[in-house]
Amino acid sequence: MRVHVDAARTLRLDDGTPVTAASGVVPLGDGWLVVQDDSTIAAWRRPDGVTALRVLPSVEGLDTFRAAEGTKHLKPDLEVACPAEVDGEPAALLLGSGSSPRRMRGVLVRLEDGEPAVHAAELGPLYERVAQRLGLPMDHVNLEGASRHGDFVRWFNRGNLMAGVRSASVDVPLEGLVAAVLGRAAASEVAVEQPREYQLGEVEGVGLAVTDAIALPDGRVLLSAAAEDTPNAVDDGPVVATAIALVDGDTVLAVAPIPEVDGHVHKVEGLALRGVSDDIVHLLAVVDDDDPETPSAELDLRVELD
């Protein structure tokens, strides 16, 4: 397997505001919804521009959250953006990382008469069930990616080899997850099945850990992974390398590095599938460089499968 970066762009709203900490990307209408993990605002990129879309209420009057300002602990930390359906219509499903009690919310965005309609809910009991199924204490929960597989979502916990935690996943029925976000069912009633662990290897002594996932038409999954030198699920650290992994079930078939761009390692945190042709997969990726002053990058990735 080989990974190529065909193009790289910076993300800004039409008014010039930088999109920062991009952590997920998902189709919405005629464009793409890009989630920022340090904000209650997402960016809706369409053919005619990029506009702000509120996905959660302000927190203590704030819409952006910064470690330097002492507000990082308030952020909702939306890390997952995954295709879904509501009553048979396309929707975007957004999920918090679960790395603190404030980060256990789910959001659904769908279009009604062409305009976004947003629903959000607290899902704490579901996050607790995921931790139990993975055999983890809550302080090791860091759910950063998800892939859509028909009627279920495979939800990935990032893991941290420094803390002895492997990347892992569980399967959650999409219908139950959507019902919980819409308030039609209790979060505690959502089934959590099929725990899996993944061995993705190390780079310079730092373990690769899952940051997002996308399902291929044949059922295999492409994972983005980062080797980030951090002791826990909350603090950022230097990223020594990033990669794409091809997995089948819990078997890792191949791992290939994501090339640096202008000498810079981009921490890919969101993947969306643009198309598959023969053994070539085209992905749209978004980057969180953990720098609130730097606009996030958007990458066109081409993955050649052997």
mmCIF file with all atom_site columns, C-alpha atoms in Angstrom, residues 100-201:
data_model
loop_
_atom_site.group_PDB
_atom_site.id
_atom_site.type_symbol
_atom_site.label_atom_id
_atom_site.label_alt_id
_atom_site.label_comp_id
_atom_site.label_asym_id
_atom_site.label_entity_id
_atom_site.label_seq_id
_atom_site.pdbx_PDB_ins_code
_atom_site.Cartn_x
_atom_site.Cartn_y
_atom_site.Cartn_z
_atom_site.occupancy
_atom_site.B_iso_or_equiv
_atom_site.pdbx_formal_charge
_atom_site.auth_seq_id
_atom_site.auth_comp_id
_atom_site.auth_asym_id
_atom_site.auth_atom_id
_atom_site.pdbx_PDB_model_num
ATOM 1   C CA . SER A 1 100 ? -14.152 13.965 30.031 1.00 0.00 ? 100 SER A CA 1
ATOM 2   C CA . PRO A 1 101 ? -17.802 14.236 31.149 1.00 0.00 ? 101 PRO A CA 1
ATOM 3   C CA . ARG A 1 102 ? -18.220 17.375 29.003 1.00 0.00 ? 102 ARG A CA 1
ATOM 4   C CA . ARG A 1 103 ? -17.192 15.410 25.918 1.00 0.00 ? 103 ARG A CA 1
ATOM 5   C CA . MET A 1 104 ? -19.961 12.798 25.818 1.00 0.00 ? 104 MET A CA 1
ATOM 6   C CA . ARG A 1 105 ? -22.466 14.412 23.470 1.00 0.00 ? 105 ARG A CA 1
ATOM 7   C CA . GLY A 1 106 ? -23.883 13.328 20.143 1.00 0.00 ? 106 GLY A CA 1
ATOM 8   C CA . VAL A 1 107 ? -25.109 15.636 17.379 1.00 0.00 ? 107 VAL A CA 1
ATOM 9   C CA . LEU A 1 108 ? -27.161 14.958 14.252 1.00 0.00 ? 108 LEU A CA 1
ATOM 10  C CA . VAL A 1 109 ? -27.218 17.440 11.384 1.00 0.00 ? 109 VAL A CA 1
ATOM 11  C CA . ARG A 1 110 ? -29.727 16.967 8.562  1.00 0.00 ? 110 ARG A CA 1
ATOM 12  C CA . LEU A 1 111 ? -31.204 19.202 5.905  1.00 0.00 ? 111 LEU A CA 1
ATOM 13  C CA . GLU A 1 112 ? -34.825 20.315 6.054  1.00 0.00 ? 112 GLU A CA 1
ATOM 14  C CA . ASP A 1 113 ? -35.884 22.262 2.930  1.00 0.00 ? 113 ASP A CA 1
ATOM 15  C CA . GLY A 1 114 ? -32.187 22.732 2.217  1.00 0.00 ? 114 GLY A CA 1
ATOM 16  C CA . GLU A 1 115 ? -31.416 24.267 5.619  1.00 0.00 ? 115 GLU A CA 1
ATOM 17  C CA . PRO A 1 116 ? -29.435 22.483 8.372  1.00 0.00 ? 116 PRO A CA 1
ATOM 18  C CA . ALA A 1 117 ? -31.410 21.199 11.352 1.00 0.00 ? 117 ALA A CA 1
ATOM 19  C CA . VAL A 1 118 ? -29.319 20.260 14.395 1.00 0.00 ? 118 VAL A CA 1
ATOM 20  C CA . HIS A 1 119 ? -30.202 17.951 17.291 1.00 0.00 ? 119 HIS A CA 1
ATOM 21  C CA . ALA A 1 120 ? -27.906 17.197 20.223 1.00 0.00 ? 120 ALA A CA 1
ATOM 22  C CA . ALA A 1 121 ? -28.040 15.003 23.319 1.00 0.00 ? 121 ALA A CA 1
ATOM 23  C CA . GLU A 1 122 ? -25.972 13.881 26.285 1.00 0.00 ? 122 GLU A CA 1
ATOM 24  C CA . LEU A 1 123 ? -24.840 10.250 25.858 1.00 0.00 ? 123 LEU A CA 1
ATOM 25  C CA . GLY A 1 124 ? -22.874 9.619  29.052 1.00 0.00 ? 124 GLY A CA 1
ATOM 26  C CA . PRO A 1 125 ? -24.370 6.166  29.812 1.00 0.00 ? 125 PRO A CA 1
ATOM 27  C CA . LEU A 1 126 ? -23.438 4.981  26.303 1.00 0.00 ? 126 LEU A CA 1
ATOM 28  C CA . TYR A 1 127 ? -19.822 6.078  26.733 1.00 0.00 ? 127 TYR A CA 1
ATOM 29  C CA . GLU A 1 128 ? -19.726 4.185  30.031 1.00 0.00 ? 128 GLU A CA 1
ATOM 30  C CA . ARG A 1 129 ? -20.950 1.032  28.257 1.00 0.00 ? 129 ARG A CA 1
ATOM 31  C CA . VAL A 1 130 ? -18.259 1.428  25.591 1.00 0.00 ? 130 VAL A CA 1
ATOM 32  C CA . ALA A 1 131 ? -15.591 1.685  28.305 1.00 0.00 ? 131 ALA A CA 1
ATOM 33  C CA . GLN A 1 132 ? -16.943 -1.455 29.976 1.00 0.00 ? 132 GLN A CA 1
ATOM 34  C CA . ARG A 1 133 ? -16.953 -3.431 26.726 1.00 0.00 ? 133 ARG A CA 1
ATOM 35  C CA . LEU A 1 134 ? -13.363 -2.381 26.028 1.00 0.00 ? 134 LEU A CA 1
ATOM 36  C CA . GLY A 1 135 ? -12.303 -3.114 29.597 1.00 0.00 ? 135 GLY A CA 1
ATOM 37  C CA . LEU A 1 136 ? -11.083 0.448  30.112 1.00 0.00 ? 136 LEU A CA 1
ATOM 38  C CA . PRO A 1 137 ? -11.376 2.957  32.947 1.00 0.00 ? 137 PRO A CA 1
ATOM 39  C CA . MET A 1 138 ? -13.129 6.133  31.862 1.00 0.00 ? 138 MET A CA 1
ATOM 40  C CA . ASP A 1 139 ? -9.886  8.135  31.887 1.00 0.00 ? 139 ASP A CA 1
ATOM 41  C CA . HIS A 1 140 ? -8.605  5.996  28.974 1.00 0.00 ? 140 HIS A CA 1
ATOM 42  C CA . VAL A 1 141 ? -11.668 6.610  26.788 1.00 0.00 ? 141 VAL A CA 1
ATOM 43  C CA . ASN A 1 142 ? -10.781 8.718  23.728 1.00 0.00 ? 142 ASN A CA 1
ATOM 44  C CA . LEU A 1 143 ? -13.189 7.878  20.891 1.00 0.00 ? 143 LEU A CA 1
ATOM 45  C CA . GLU A 1 144 ? -11.801 9.673  17.863 1.00 0.00 ? 144 GLU A CA 1
ATOM 46  C CA . GLY A 1 145 ? -13.121 7.919  14.776 1.00 0.00 ? 145 GLY A CA 1
ATOM 47  C CA . ALA A 1 146 ? -15.964 5.912  13.284 1.00 0.00 ? 146 ALA A CA 1
ATOM 48  C CA . SER A 1 147 ? -16.699 4.057  10.064 1.00 0.00 ? 147 SER A CA 1
ATOM 49  C CA . ARG A 1 148 ? -20.162 3.379  8.692  1.00 0.00 ? 148 ARG A CA 1
ATOM 50  C CA . HIS A 1 149 ? -20.985 -0.243 7.813  1.00 0.00 ? 149 HIS A CA 1
ATOM 51  C CA . GLY A 1 150 ? -24.572 -0.432 6.612  1.00 0.00 ? 150 GLY A CA 1
ATOM 52  C CA . ASP A 1 151 ? -26.779 -0.525 9.692  1.00 0.00 ? 151 ASP A CA 1
ATOM 53  C CA . PHE A 1 152 ? -23.992 -0.186 12.272 1.00 0.00 ? 152 PHE A CA 1
ATOM 54  C CA . VAL A 1 153 ? -21.156 2.161  13.166 1.00 0.00 ? 153 VAL A CA 1
ATOM 55  C CA . ARG A 1 154 ? -17.702 0.924  14.129 1.00 0.00 ? 154 ARG A CA 1
ATOM 56  C CA . TRP A 1 155 ? -16.508 3.358  16.818 1.00 0.00 ? 155 TRP A CA 1
ATOM 57  C CA . PHE A 1 156 ? -12.765 3.608  17.432 1.00 0.00 ? 156 PHE A CA 1
ATOM 58  C CA . ASN A 1 157 ? -10.938 4.383  20.673 1.00 0.00 ? 157 ASN A CA 1
ATOM 59  C CA . ARG A 1 158 ? -7.593  6.019  19.973 1.00 0.00 ? 158 ARG A CA 1
ATOM 60  C CA . GLY A 1 159 ? -5.483  4.187  22.513 1.00 0.00 ? 159 GLY A CA 1
ATOM 61  C CA . ASN A 1 160 ? -2.081  5.162  23.878 1.00 0.00 ? 160 ASN A CA 1
ATOM 62  C CA . LEU A 1 161 ? 0.748   2.619  24.009 1.00 0.00 ? 161 LEU A CA 1
ATOM 63  C CA . MET A 1 162 ? 2.621   4.784  26.525 1.00 0.00 ? 162 MET A CA 1
ATOM 64  C CA . ALA A 1 163 ? -0.286  4.164  28.902 1.00 0.00 ? 163 ALA A CA 1
ATOM 65  C CA . GLY A 1 164 ? -0.596  0.519  27.846 1.00 0.00 ? 164 GLY A CA 1
ATOM 66  C CA . VAL A 1 165 ? -3.822  1.058  25.888 1.00 0.00 ? 165 VAL A CA 1
ATOM 67  C CA . ARG A 1 166 ? -4.142  -0.330 22.352 1.00 0.00 ? 166 ARG A CA 1
ATOM 68  C CA . SER A 1 167 ? -6.352  1.229  19.704 1.00 0.00 ? 167 SER A CA 1
ATOM 69  C CA . ALA A 1 168 ? -9.695  -0.566 19.742 1.00 0.00 ? 168 ALA A CA 1
ATOM 70  C CA . SER A 1 169 ? -13.256 -0.450 18.450 1.00 0.00 ? 169 SER A CA 1
ATOM 71  C CA . VAL A 1 170 ? -16.812 -1.483 19.194 1.00 0.00 ? 170 VAL A CA 1
ATOM 72  C CA . ASP A 1 171 ? -19.842 -1.865 16.923 1.00 0.00 ? 171 ASP A CA 1
ATOM 73  C CA . VAL A 1 172 ? -22.954 0.183  17.688 1.00 0.00 ? 172 VAL A CA 1
ATOM 74  C CA . PRO A 1 173 ? -26.283 -0.066 15.788 1.00 0.00 ? 173 PRO A CA 1
ATOM 75  C CA . LEU A 1 174 ? -26.854 3.132  13.838 1.00 0.00 ? 174 LEU A CA 1
ATOM 76  C CA . GLU A 1 175 ? -30.606 3.125  14.435 1.00 0.00 ? 175 GLU A CA 1
ATOM 77  C CA . GLY A 1 176 ? -30.138 2.957  18.199 1.00 0.00 ? 176 GLY A CA 1
ATOM 78  C CA . LEU A 1 177 ? -27.466 5.641  18.177 1.00 0.00 ? 177 LEU A CA 1
ATOM 79  C CA . VAL A 1 178 ? -29.639 7.992  16.117 1.00 0.00 ? 178 VAL A CA 1
ATOM 80  C CA . ALA A 1 179 ? -32.616 7.319  18.394 1.00 0.00 ? 179 ALA A CA 1
ATOM 81  C CA . ALA A 1 180 ? -30.536 8.217  21.458 1.00 0.00 ? 180 ALA A CA 1
ATOM 82  C CA . VAL A 1 181 ? -29.372 11.512 19.937 1.00 0.00 ? 181 VAL A CA 1
ATOM 83  C CA . LEU A 1 182 ? -32.953 12.401 18.954 1.00 0.00 ? 182 LEU A CA 1
ATOM 84  C CA . GLY A 1 183 ? -34.284 11.529 22.408 1.00 0.00 ? 183 GLY A CA 1
ATOM 85  C CA . ARG A 1 184 ? -36.382 8.662  21.092 1.00 0.00 ? 184 ARG A CA 1
ATOM 86  C CA . ALA A 1 185 ? -34.526 6.092  23.234 1.00 0.00 ? 185 ALA A CA 1
ATOM 87  C CA . ALA A 1 186 ? -32.265 6.095  26.270 1.00 0.00 ? 186 ALA A CA 1
ATOM 88  C CA . ALA A 1 187 ? -28.507 6.204  25.682 1.00 0.00 ? 187 ALA A CA 1
ATOM 89  C CA . SER A 1 188 ? -28.146 3.348  28.169 1.00 0.00 ? 188 SER A CA 1
ATOM 90  C CA . GLU A 1 189 ? -30.208 1.090  25.865 1.00 0.00 ? 189 GLU A CA 1
ATOM 91  C CA . VAL A 1 190 ? -27.881 1.326  22.841 1.00 0.00 ? 190 VAL A CA 1
ATOM 92  C CA . ALA A 1 191 ? -26.178 -2.020 22.207 1.00 0.00 ? 191 ALA A CA 1
ATOM 93  C CA . VAL A 1 192 ? -22.368 -2.110 22.259 1.00 0.00 ? 192 VAL A CA 1
ATOM 94  C CA . GLU A 1 193 ? -20.900 -5.214 20.579 1.00 0.00 ? 193 GLU A CA 1
ATOM 95  C CA . GLN A 1 194 ? -17.819 -6.786 18.974 1.00 0.00 ? 194 GLN A CA 1
ATOM 96  C CA . PRO A 1 195 ? -14.867 -5.250 20.828 1.00 0.00 ? 195 PRO A CA 1
ATOM 97  C CA . ARG A 1 196 ? -11.662 -5.426 18.772 1.00 0.00 ? 196 ARG A CA 1
ATOM 98  C CA . GLU A 1 197 ? -8.057  -4.340 19.303 1.00 0.00 ? 197 GLU A CA 1
ATOM 99  C CA . TYR A 1 198 ? -5.510  -3.248 16.688 1.00 0.00 ? 198 TYR A CA 1
ATOM 100 C CA . GLN A 1 199 ? -1.725  -3.413 16.646 1.00 0.00 ? 199 GLN A CA 1
ATOM 101 C CA . LEU A 1 200 ? -0.551  -0.604 14.378 1.00 0.00 ? 200 LEU A CA 1
ATOM 102 C CA . GLY A 1 201 ? 3.142   -0.532 15.293 1.00 0.00 ? 201 GLY A CA 1
#
